[in-house]
Amino acid sequence: MKKPLRRIIFIFLLVFAALFAALPRHIPVKLQYYNFSFERSFDFPSIDFQWGQFSFKRDLELHLGLDIAGGSHLVFEADMSKLPQEDFDAAIEGVRNTIERRVNLFGVSEAQVQTIKTDNSYRVAADLPGLKNTKEAIALVGQTASLEFYEFVSAQAEESTNGALAWEIAPTNLTGADLKRARVEFDPNTGEPAVGLQFNEEGAKKFQEITKRNVGKPLAMFIDGEPIDKDRPPPVVQEEIAGGSAVISGSFTLEDAKKLAVQLNSGALPVPIKLIEQRTIEASLGSEFVSASVLAGFVGLSGVLLFMLLYYGRLGIIASLVLVFYGLFTVALYKLIPVVLTLPGIAGFILSLGMAVDSNILIFERMKEELRAGKPWIDSMEAGFGRAWDSIRDANIATLLIVFILLNPMNFDFLHTSGPVRGFALTLGIGVLMSLFTGVFVSRTLMRIFLKGNK
Amino acid sequence: MQWMKFRPLFFLISGIGLCLSLYSILTWGLRPSIDFTGGTAIEYKFTSETSPDLLKTILQVKAKDYEYKDITALSDANIQLRFGPELSQERAEVLTALIAEAFPERPELVRFETIGPVLSKEILEKTYIALAMAGLGILLWVALQFKSFKLGITAILAVVHDLIILLGVFAYLGWARGVEIDVLFVTAFLTVFALSLYDTIVVYDRIRESSRKFNGMGVKFVADRAITDTIVRSFNTSVTTGIVLFALVLLGASSIKWFALALLVGLISGTYSSPFVAVPLLVTWEEVKNRLKQRK
């Protein structure tokens, strides 16, 4: 028969593709037998495909979630109260980009920063794997960091209404947006840390004008509405400065200087943000989980395979093979999408494994019934699939309905918008769909080819 | 096999299970985690066995102004401290240092979670809504597919039965072992909902088919046949999934252990409830309806 043959080829192509995607990129092999030793490692490439504008890149590594790899999960809420409605989307994107830049500059690789938009809240969630210094990261990320320059209206202090001495200052048009780059520098005289500023072309021009106007007068720099250094008087402009370089010196520690440089470089946050959720998990806790749970998974899986073989005999072999394929396809899919794997995600995978086995069992039981009724093998097989399909379809749709509610793909406000629930729903959903594919299509094809006319 | 003859027995078993669970829930209540109450949870891992009472005494001496809500032992050497209002990470570190002074080897701060009150209220609300939607959705789907409200309602009743038992088990665990209800548990809860229903639908599907084949043989006969036909498959599936979950419960580390246990409890009661709760209810309903019709 031509048709099943084509299908078998298709299936085996899939299996090889899945194998390529699913196996770890680097596999060390080490064999030792008395004097004979064999050591070699196999490396598989990742996917890097470019065609004109279109590029497709996958590193084909398993992305582990925070609860496995350890790290921090932070959620910030943006305060949109001072913005008009139509600017909200742009603002939250700006926040997201700035946070991502800051996090990267801070040194966290593989950070995932996402916006979570619902009808009445605009948030940004940042997953920072391997982050040790959460406190510093939050301070770095959370600050708006708007830089402004103020010039003094008069060089003399004037008495204000309550009797204290105050200087009148006026804002200039020079802000942090005119910066090209900020860098930590060390004052050549005192060796103290300072932040060197390099303005862009327009900023340099503005700066030149301002310094020209204010020779002999102090120039105040404010960050987030507060003077940079309250302890020292603001620097006095010595001369007109062209070329757009300036140095902010104050009583900075090295950390402060670095932080300020990062914040200025990443740009100010368009709106202020507030931390509303923080979860920090140590990696040590995570890796313990992984090894124990993977072991549990293997033990469980072997138990299942054994059971299928014992109870269903030859059919059990097919079922076991299908199960292995199922696992392979699913892991490959996790690497291709990619799906960030969390512990509840793993649980979702395991559950869907159970359901995959179940579809096979449903089919087998139906087949046994047909055989008992005296029908020939092939008819029993086809009838088994046909009748079992109704139950399989109904039951799986019910599960998919629940997955849909938990997954909340439309980001409805009244359902979960982030977190472990969605991770679980995602893997369960992928699992259900994949089990429908392998349990029905793959099983049927394999059985048609390999079990013709037996019994 | 005349299953329906044993209906009184099934109702008795379920009844006992439900009573125990309800007692458990009413007496001990459920312990919500900070996901739902807001606040801060800190978990310390000590290098040797430490009791919560010991930590309590130390805190009274060294850290009096840290007002914690409760202390629970998650395992022999892991203790969790819960704070009502949020604790900043700086204060948490100060606390860690204070605690460390009392121990020869510094305990490790393995987990620090803070959730603001707005967010936790939100999570709670969203969970309720998800539950309501799921319940309604399933009811409608079953009614649509099987063209009978009777099936939908008995299916939901069987699921509710399972969920009460699950809550009962975890109310007990909350009291005995300090196990908390968090978002993960809710996920397990919803999954048990799905699993129990899945199972019930398979049996109902069989009933639908059998009632077509054996038209006129009476509800009891059809129900008996359907159960006999599906029981082997039900059992096998539960065993296979159960093996994997059981392995996770035994070998998995603490946060996934309770999650797996919830799923396991749900699996067992879900497998039981489909043939032995949903179907008996259905048959009894049918019989009562017929008897009422006859009286007219």
Coordinates of C-alpha atoms in Angstrom, one line a residue, chain A residues 240-420:
Chain A
E240 CA 31.9 78.3 27.5
I241 CA 32.2 74.6 26.8
A242 CA 32.0 73.4 23.2
G243 CA 32.3 69.7 22.3
G244 CA 29.7 68.5 24.7
S245 CA 31.6 66.8 27.4
A246 CA 30.9 67.3 31.0
V247 CA 31.6 65.6 34.3
I248 CA 29.2 65.2 37.1
S249 CA 31.1 64.9 40.3
G250 CA 29.6 64.6 43.7
S251 CA 30.2 62.4 46.7
F252 CA 29.6 59.3 44.7
T253 CA 30.6 55.8 45.7
L254 CA 31.8 53.6 42.9
E255 CA 28.5 51.8 43.0
D256 CA 26.5 55.0 42.8
A257 CA 28.6 56.2 39.9
K258 CA 28.1 52.9 38.0
K259 CA 24.4 52.9 38.7
L260 CA 24.0 56.4 37.5
A261 CA 26.0 55.7 34.4
V262 CA 23.8 52.7 33.6
Q263 CA 20.6 54.6 34.2
L264 CA 21.6 57.5 32.1
N265 CA 22.8 55.3 29.3
S266 CA 19.6 53.3 29.2
G267 CA 17.6 56.5 29.2
A268 CA 15.0 57.7 31.7
L269 CA 11.9 55.7 32.3
P270 CA 9.0 57.5 30.6
V271 CA 6.8 57.0 33.6
P272 CA 7.6 56.1 37.2
I273 CA 7.2 52.5 38.2
K274 CA 6.6 50.7 41.4
L275 CA 7.6 47.2 42.4
I276 CA 4.5 45.1 43.2
E277 CA 5.9 41.6 43.2
Q278 CA 9.2 40.0 43.9
R279 CA 10.2 36.4 44.0
T280 CA 13.8 35.3 44.6
I281 CA 14.8 31.7 44.5
E282 CA 18.3 30.4 45.1
A283 CA 19.7 28.2 42.4
S284 CA 20.7 25.5 44.9
L285 CA 17.1 24.9 45.6
G286 CA 16.4 24.8 41.9
S287 CA 19.0 22.2 40.9
E288 CA 17.9 19.9 43.7
F289 CA 14.5 19.9 42.2
V290 CA 15.6 19.1 38.8
S291 CA 17.6 16.0 39.5
A292 CA 15.0 14.6 41.9
S293 CA 12.1 15.3 39.5
V294 CA 13.9 14.0 36.4
L295 CA 14.7 10.9 38.3
A296 CA 11.1 10.6 39.4
G297 CA 10.1 11.1 35.7
F298 CA 12.3 8.3 34.5
V299 CA 11.2 5.9 37.1
G300 CA 7.6 6.7 36.4
L301 CA 8.0 6.4 32.6
S302 CA 9.8 3.1 32.8
G303 CA 7.0 1.8 35.1
V304 CA 4.5 2.8 32.5
L305 CA 6.4 1.2 29.6
L306 CA 6.7 -2.0 31.6
F307 CA 3.1 -2.1 32.4
M308 CA 2.0 -1.5 28.8
L309 CA 4.3 -4.3 27.6
L310 CA 3.1 -6.8 30.2
Y311 CA -0.6 -6.0 29.8
Y312 CA -0.9 -5.5 26.0
G313 CA 2.0 -7.6 24.7
R314 CA 2.8 -6.9 21.1
L315 CA 0.4 -3.9 21.0
G316 CA 2.3 -2.7 24.0
I317 CA 5.5 -2.4 22.0
I318 CA 3.8 -0.1 19.6
A319 CA 2.3 1.9 22.4
S320 CA 5.7 2.2 24.1
L321 CA 7.3 3.3 20.8
V322 CA 4.6 5.9 20.3
L323 CA 5.2 7.1 23.8
V324 CA 8.9 7.6 23.2
F325 CA 8.1 9.5 20.0
Y326 CA 5.7 11.6 21.9
G327 CA 8.3 12.6 24.4
L328 CA 10.7 13.3 21.6
F329 CA 8.4 15.5 19.6
T330 CA 7.3 17.4 22.7
V331 CA 10.8 18.2 23.9
A332 CA 11.7 19.2 20.4
L333 CA 8.7 21.5 20.3
Y334 CA 9.8 23.0 23.7
K335 CA 13.1 23.9 22.2
L336 CA 11.7 25.2 19.0
I337 CA 9.0 27.5 20.2
P338 CA 10.8 28.0 22.8
V339 CA 8.9 27.2 25.9
V340 CA 10.4 28.3 29.2
L341 CA 10.2 25.2 31.3
T342 CA 9.1 25.6 34.9
L343 CA 8.3 22.9 37.5
P344 CA 4.5 23.1 37.0
G345 CA 5.3 23.0 33.3
I346 CA 7.0 19.7 33.8
A347 CA 4.0 18.5 35.8
G348 CA 1.8 19.5 32.8
F349 CA 4.1 17.5 30.6
I350 CA 3.8 14.4 32.8
L351 CA 0.0 14.7 32.9
S352 CA -0.3 14.9 29.2
L353 CA 1.9 11.8 29.0
G354 CA -0.7 10.0 31.0
M355 CA -3.4 11.2 28.7
A356 CA -1.3 10.1 25.7
V357 CA -1.1 6.6 27.1
D358 CA -4.8 6.8 27.8
S359 CA -5.8 7.4 24.2
N360 CA -3.8 4.3 23.2
I361 CA -5.5 2.3 26.0
L362 CA -8.9 3.4 24.8
I363 CA -8.1 2.3 21.3
F364 CA -6.7 -1.1 22.5
E365 CA -9.6 -1.9 24.6
R366 CA -12.0 -1.2 21.8
M367 CA -9.9 -3.4 19.5
K368 CA -10.0 -6.2 22.1
E369 CA -13.8 -5.9 22.1
E370 CA -14.1 -6.2 18.4
L371 CA -11.7 -9.2 18.3
R372 CA -13.8 -10.8 21.0
A373 CA -16.8 -10.3 18.9
G374 CA -15.1 -12.4 16.3
K375 CA -14.1 -9.8 13.8
P376 CA -10.8 -10.3 11.8
W377 CA -7.7 -8.4 12.9
I378 CA -7.6 -5.6 10.4
D379 CA -11.3 -4.7 10.9
S380 CA -10.9 -4.8 14.6
M381 CA -8.1 -2.4 14.4
E382 CA -9.8 0.1 12.2
A383 CA -13.1 -0.2 14.2
G384 CA -11.1 0.2 17.4
F385 CA -9.7 3.5 16.2
G386 CA -13.0 4.7 14.8
R387 CA -15.0 4.1 17.9
A388 CA -12.4 5.2 20.4
W389 CA -12.0 8.5 18.5
D390 CA -15.3 9.8 19.8
S391 CA -14.4 9.4 23.4
I392 CA -10.9 10.7 22.8
R393 CA -12.1 13.7 21.1
D394 CA -14.8 14.6 23.6
A395 CA -12.6 14.1 26.6
N396 CA -9.7 16.0 25.2
I397 CA -11.8 18.9 24.2
A398 CA -13.0 19.2 27.7
T399 CA -9.4 19.3 28.9
L400 CA -8.5 21.9 26.2
L401 CA -11.4 24.1 27.4
I402 CA -9.9 24.2 30.8
V403 CA -6.4 24.7 29.4
F404 CA -7.8 27.7 27.5
I405 CA -9.2 29.3 30.6
L406 CA -6.0 28.8 32.5
L407 CA -3.8 29.9 29.6
N408 CA -5.8 33.0 28.9
P409 CA -4.2 33.6 25.5
M410 CA -6.2 36.8 24.9
N411 CA -4.9 38.4 28.1
F412 CA -8.3 39.0 29.5
D413 CA -8.1 41.2 32.6
F414 CA -10.1 38.9 34.8
L415 CA -8.0 35.8 34.2
H416 CA -4.4 35.1 35.1
T417 CA -2.0 37.2 33.2
S418 CA 1.3 35.7 34.3
G419 CA 2.9 33.0 36.4
P420 CA 3.1 29.3 36.9

